Amino acid sequence: MTQTALINSPIGSLRLTSDEKGLTWVDFLRSKRTTPSKYAASFRLQEKALKDFFTKGKSLPKFSFGDRGGTEFQRKVWREIEKIPLGKTRTYADIAKAIGKPGASRAVGSACGANPIPLFVPCHRVVASNGGLGGFSGGLDIKKKLLRLEGAL
């Protein structure tokens, strides 16, 4: 059974979706504020973790994830991105090398764009080799805010 929750945050409203196994999707909603939904207790842990992340600068803990889909390559990229510590960044090229696919920087960027659970798999911590931010599913303004919040900018 799929469940969703709407949660307000300093970067705007977030919609979290889960299945029986865990978190499957995080959407950045364009509206600044929504009426938080009444949701299952299963989302309370994620909501508290997000609040601590935004207000206290704490790392998001590892949660169980449901079926996120993705290709084998994308899942390798996402697992590697999960290793990037709070306050640090890696380049698309760094990730490509780490998964044994040097030269696959663009494919890493595509995998980041396909990441269904940003923040929990912190693709905002992956930047371009030329010093640019690269892209982000939530938009570059949110990526900048997140990196500043984490002390990486």
PDB file of C-alpha atoms in Angstrom:
ATOM      1  CA  MET A   1       0.000   0.000   0.000  1.00  0.00           C
ATOM      2  CA  THR A   2       1.338   3.429  -0.955  1.00  0.00           C
ATOM      3  CA  GLN A   3       1.191   6.253   1.577  1.00  0.00           C
ATOM      4  CA  THR A   4       2.063   9.924   1.197  1.00  0.00           C
ATOM      5  CA  ALA A   5       2.778  12.796   3.540  1.00  0.00           C
ATOM      6  CA  LEU A   6       3.121  16.537   2.976  1.00  0.00           C
ATOM      7  CA  ILE A   7       5.769  18.138   5.171  1.00  0.00           C
ATOM      8  CA  ASN A   8       6.779  21.798   5.372  1.00  0.00           C
ATOM      9  CA  SER A   9      10.468  22.666   5.368  1.00  0.00           C
ATOM     10  CA  PRO A  10      12.651  25.777   5.031  1.00  0.00           C
ATOM     11  CA  ILE A  11      13.160  24.942   1.341  1.00  0.00           C
ATOM     12  CA  GLY A  12       9.450  24.538   0.634  1.00  0.00           C
ATOM     13  CA  SER A  13       6.936  21.770   0.953  1.00  0.00           C
ATOM     14  CA  LEU A  14       7.980  18.160   0.490  1.00  0.00           C
ATOM     15  CA  ARG A  15       5.831  15.215  -0.478  1.00  0.00           C
ATOM     16  CA  LEU A  16       7.117  11.878   0.825  1.00  0.00           C
ATOM     17  CA  THR A  17       5.820   8.600  -0.564  1.00  0.00           C
ATOM     18  CA  SER A  18       6.419   5.123   0.812  1.00  0.00           C
ATOM     19  CA  ASP A  19       5.408   1.545   0.246  1.00  0.00           C
ATOM     20  CA  GLU A  20       5.431  -1.386   2.672  1.00  0.00           C
ATOM     21  CA  LYS A  21       9.241  -1.594   2.526  1.00  0.00           C
ATOM     22  CA  GLY A  22      10.025   2.071   3.091  1.00  0.00           C
ATOM     23  CA  LEU A  23      10.517   5.461   1.472  1.00  0.00           C
ATOM     24  CA  THR A  24      10.167   5.462  -2.327  1.00  0.00           C
ATOM     25  CA  TRP A  25       9.875   9.089  -3.432  1.00  0.00           C
ATOM     26  CA  VAL A  26      10.513  12.670  -2.312  1.00  0.00           C
ATOM     27  CA  ASP A  27       9.042  15.558  -4.325  1.00  0.00           C
ATOM     28  CA  PHE A  28       9.920  19.218  -3.956  1.00  0.00           C
ATOM     29  CA  LEU A  29       6.606  21.026  -4.253  1.00  0.00           C
ATOM     30  CA  ARG A  30       6.765  24.509  -5.685  1.00  0.00           C
ATOM     31  CA  SER A  31       4.459  26.033  -3.086  1.00  0.00           C
ATOM     32  CA  LYS A  32       6.174  27.437  -0.022  1.00  0.00           C
ATOM     33  CA  ARG A  33       3.642  26.150   2.460  1.00  0.00           C
ATOM     34  CA  THR A  34       1.027  23.473   2.409  1.00  0.00           C
ATOM     35  CA  THR A  35      -1.279  22.176   5.035  1.00  0.00           C
ATOM     36  CA  PRO A  36       0.632  19.200   6.405  1.00  0.00           C
ATOM     37  CA  SER A  37      -1.245  16.013   5.828  1.00  0.00           C
ATOM     38  CA  LYS A  38      -2.362  13.587   8.452  1.00  0.00           C
ATOM     39  CA  TYR A  39      -0.202  10.613   7.760  1.00  0.00           C
ATOM     40  CA  ALA A  40       0.812   7.274   9.117  1.00  0.00           C
ATOM     41  CA  ALA A  41       3.180   7.030  12.039  1.00  0.00           C
ATOM     42  CA  SER A  42       5.761   5.637   9.617  1.00  0.00           C
ATOM     43  CA  PHE A  43       6.452   9.190   8.399  1.00  0.00           C
ATOM     44  CA  ARG A  44       7.016  10.663  11.856  1.00  0.00           C
ATOM     45  CA  LEU A  45      10.612   9.443  11.912  1.00  0.00           C
ATOM     46  CA  GLN A  46      11.359  11.015   8.532  1.00  0.00           C
ATOM     47  CA  GLU A  47       9.657  14.249   9.572  1.00  0.00           C
ATOM     48  CA  LYS A  48      11.737  14.465  12.761  1.00  0.00           C
ATOM     49  CA  ALA A  49      14.916  13.623  10.853  1.00  0.00           C
ATOM     50  CA  LEU A  50      14.176  16.344   8.296  1.00  0.00           C
ATOM     51  CA  LYS A  51      13.440  18.864  11.048  1.00  0.00           C
ATOM     52  CA  ASP A  52      16.755  18.014  12.751  1.00  0.00           C
ATOM     53  CA  PHE A  53      18.549  18.261   9.406  1.00  0.00           C
ATOM     54  CA  PHE A  54      17.153  21.719   8.665  1.00  0.00           C
ATOM     55  CA  THR A  55      17.300  23.192  12.180  1.00  0.00           C
ATOM     56  CA  LYS A  56      20.283  21.473  13.784  1.00  0.00           C
ATOM     57  CA  GLY A  57      22.390  20.514  10.780  1.00  0.00           C
ATOM     58  CA  LYS A  58      22.210  16.817  11.632  1.00  0.00           C
ATOM     59  CA  SER A  59      22.825  14.156   9.007  1.00  0.00           C
ATOM     60  CA  LEU A  60      19.770  12.293   7.842  1.00  0.00           C
ATOM     61  CA  PRO A  61      19.854   8.753   9.224  1.00  0.00           C
ATOM     62  CA  LYS A  62      19.658   5.713   6.994  1.00  0.00           C
ATOM     63  CA  PHE A  63      16.057   4.719   6.461  1.00  0.00           C
ATOM     64  CA  SER A  64      14.740   1.630   4.795  1.00  0.00           C
ATOM     65  CA  PHE A  65      13.812   2.342   1.223  1.00  0.00           C
ATOM     66  CA  GLY A  66      11.069   0.744  -0.776  1.00  0.00           C
ATOM     67  CA  ASP A  67      11.207  -0.028  -4.462  1.00  0.00           C
ATOM     68  CA  ARG A  68      12.978   2.968  -5.936  1.00  0.00           C
ATOM     69  CA  GLY A  69      13.262   1.460  -9.386  1.00  0.00           C
ATOM     70  CA  GLY A  70      16.234   2.536 -11.446  1.00  0.00           C
ATOM     71  CA  THR A  71      18.749   0.651 -13.528  1.00  0.00           C
ATOM     72  CA  GLU A  72      21.637  -1.267 -12.018  1.00  0.00           C
ATOM     73  CA  PHE A  73      23.930   1.645 -12.934  1.00  0.00           C
ATOM     74  CA  GLN A  74      21.626   4.194 -11.270  1.00  0.00           C
ATOM     75  CA  ARG A  75      21.411   2.121  -8.094  1.00  0.00           C
ATOM     76  CA  LYS A  76      25.241   1.914  -7.966  1.00  0.00           C
ATOM     77  CA  VAL A  77      25.433   5.691  -8.301  1.00  0.00           C
ATOM     78  CA  TRP A  78      22.818   6.209  -5.577  1.00  0.00           C
ATOM     79  CA  ARG A  79      24.629   3.856  -3.182  1.00  0.00           C
ATOM     80  CA  GLU A  80      27.878   5.750  -3.775  1.00  0.00           C
ATOM     81  CA  ILE A  81      26.170   9.112  -3.221  1.00  0.00           C
ATOM     82  CA  GLU A  82      24.832   7.864   0.120  1.00  0.00           C
ATOM     83  CA  LYS A  83      28.468   7.705   1.286  1.00  0.00           C
ATOM     84  CA  ILE A  84      29.066  11.459   0.854  1.00  0.00           C
ATOM     85  CA  PRO A  85      29.187  12.959   4.352  1.00  0.00           C
ATOM     86  CA  LEU A  86      27.287  16.033   5.451  1.00  0.00           C
ATOM     87  CA  GLY A  87      29.191  19.194   4.546  1.00  0.00           C
ATOM     88  CA  LYS A  88      31.213  17.543   1.777  1.00  0.00           C
ATOM     89  CA  THR A  89      30.804  17.378  -1.978  1.00  0.00           C
ATOM     90  CA  ARG A  90      32.038  15.068  -4.711  1.00  0.00           C
ATOM     91  CA  THR A  91      32.141  15.662  -8.433  1.00  0.00           C
ATOM     92  CA  TYR A  92      30.249  13.670 -11.020  1.00  0.00           C
ATOM     93  CA  ALA A  93      33.682  12.400 -12.155  1.00  0.00           C
ATOM     94  CA  ASP A  94      34.541  11.308  -8.580  1.00  0.00           C
ATOM     95  CA  ILE A  95      31.369   9.230  -8.421  1.00  0.00           C
ATOM     96  CA  ALA A  96      32.002   7.733 -11.870  1.00  0.00           C
ATOM     97  CA  LYS A  97      35.512   6.658 -10.826  1.00  0.00           C
ATOM     98  CA  ALA A  98      34.307   5.304  -7.485  1.00  0.00           C
ATOM     99  CA  ILE A  99      31.850   2.941  -9.172  1.00  0.00           C
ATOM    100  CA  GLY A 100      34.440   1.773 -11.695  1.00  0.00           C
ATOM    101  CA  LYS A 101      33.090   3.761 -14.636  1.00  0.00           C
ATOM    102  CA  PRO A 102      35.613   6.557 -15.255  1.00  0.00           C
ATOM    103  CA  GLY A 103      34.423   8.747 -18.074  1.00  0.00           C
ATOM    104  CA  ALA A 104      30.759   8.217 -17.191  1.00  0.00           C
ATOM    105  CA  SER A 105      30.309  11.630 -15.560  1.00  0.00           C
ATOM    106  CA  ARG A 106      27.319  12.536 -17.715  1.00  0.00           C
ATOM    107  CA  ALA A 107      25.645   9.222 -16.945  1.00  0.00           C
ATOM    108  CA  VAL A 108      26.223   9.907 -13.240  1.00  0.00           C
ATOM    109  CA  GLY A 109      24.516  13.270 -13.730  1.00  0.00           C
ATOM    110  CA  SER A 110      21.565  11.533 -15.358  1.00  0.00           C
ATOM    111  CA  ALA A 111      21.389   9.059 -12.466  1.00  0.00           C
ATOM    112  CA  CYS A 112      21.371  11.979 -10.034  1.00  0.00           C
ATOM    113  CA  GLY A 113      18.489  13.516 -11.951  1.00  0.00           C
ATOM    114  CA  ALA A 114      16.592  10.226 -11.727  1.00  0.00           C
ATOM    115  CA  ASN A 115      17.161   9.889  -7.956  1.00  0.00           C
ATOM    116  CA  PRO A 116      13.667   9.401  -6.513  1.00  0.00           C
ATOM    117  CA  ILE A 117      14.613  10.258  -2.922  1.00  0.00           C
ATOM    118  CA  PRO A 118      16.766  13.399  -2.907  1.00  0.00           C
ATOM    119  CA  LEU A 119      17.903  14.569   0.529  1.00  0.00           C
ATOM    120  CA  PHE A 120      17.926  10.954   1.771  1.00  0.00           C
ATOM    121  CA  VAL A 121      20.232  10.053  -1.134  1.00  0.00           C
ATOM    122  CA  PRO A 122      21.993  13.435  -1.142  1.00  0.00           C
ATOM    123  CA  CYS A 123      22.516  14.071  -4.847  1.00  0.00           C
ATOM    124  CA  HIS A 124      22.716  17.793  -4.047  1.00  0.00           C
ATOM    125  CA  ARG A 125      26.259  17.022  -2.793  1.00  0.00           C
ATOM    126  CA  VAL A 126      27.390  16.075  -6.303  1.00  0.00           C
ATOM    127  CA  VAL A 127      28.832  19.024  -8.222  1.00  0.00           C
ATOM    128  CA  ALA A 128      30.580  19.701 -11.523  1.00  0.00           C
ATOM    129  CA  SER A 129      34.357  19.340 -11.874  1.00  0.00           C
ATOM    130  CA  ASN A 130      34.621  22.921 -13.155  1.00  0.00           C
ATOM    131  CA  GLY A 131      33.380  24.286  -9.836  1.00  0.00           C
ATOM    132  CA  GLY A 132      29.801  24.745 -11.014  1.00  0.00           C
ATOM    133  CA  LEU A 133      26.839  23.316  -9.197  1.00  0.00           C
ATOM    134  CA  GLY A 134      25.660  21.001 -11.958  1.00  0.00           C
ATOM    135  CA  GLY A 135      21.956  20.218 -11.781  1.00  0.00           C
ATOM    136  CA  PHE A 136      19.420  19.198  -9.178  1.00  0.00           C
ATOM    137  CA  SER A 137      15.881  17.852  -9.392  1.00  0.00           C
ATOM    138  CA  GLY A 138      14.686  20.438  -6.880  1.00  0.00           C
ATOM    139  CA  GLY A 139      16.294  23.299  -8.823  1.00  0.00           C
ATOM    140  CA  LEU A 140      19.610  25.076  -8.381  1.00  0.00           C
ATOM    141  CA  ASP A 141      18.269  27.543  -5.810  1.00  0.00           C
ATOM    142  CA  ILE A 142      17.376  24.663  -3.502  1.00  0.00           C
ATOM    143  CA  LYS A 143      20.714  22.953  -4.197  1.00  0.00           C
ATOM    144  CA  LYS A 144      22.535  26.154  -3.155  1.00  0.00           C
ATOM    145  CA  LYS A 145      20.429  26.457  -0.005  1.00  0.00           C
ATOM    146  CA  LEU A 146      21.129  22.846   0.943  1.00  0.00           C
ATOM    147  CA  LEU A 147      24.876  23.146   0.364  1.00  0.00           C
ATOM    148  CA  ARG A 148      24.986  26.393   2.376  1.00  0.00           C
ATOM    149  CA  LEU A 149      22.982  24.797   5.175  1.00  0.00           C
ATOM    150  CA  GLU A 150      25.500  21.939   5.256  1.00  0.00           C
ATOM    151  CA  GLY A 151      28.502  24.288   5.156  1.00  0.00           C
ATOM    152  CA  ALA A 152      29.675  23.007   1.779  1.00  0.00           C
ATOM    153  CA  LEU A 153      29.377  26.418   0.053  1.00  0.00           C
TER     154      LEU A 153
END
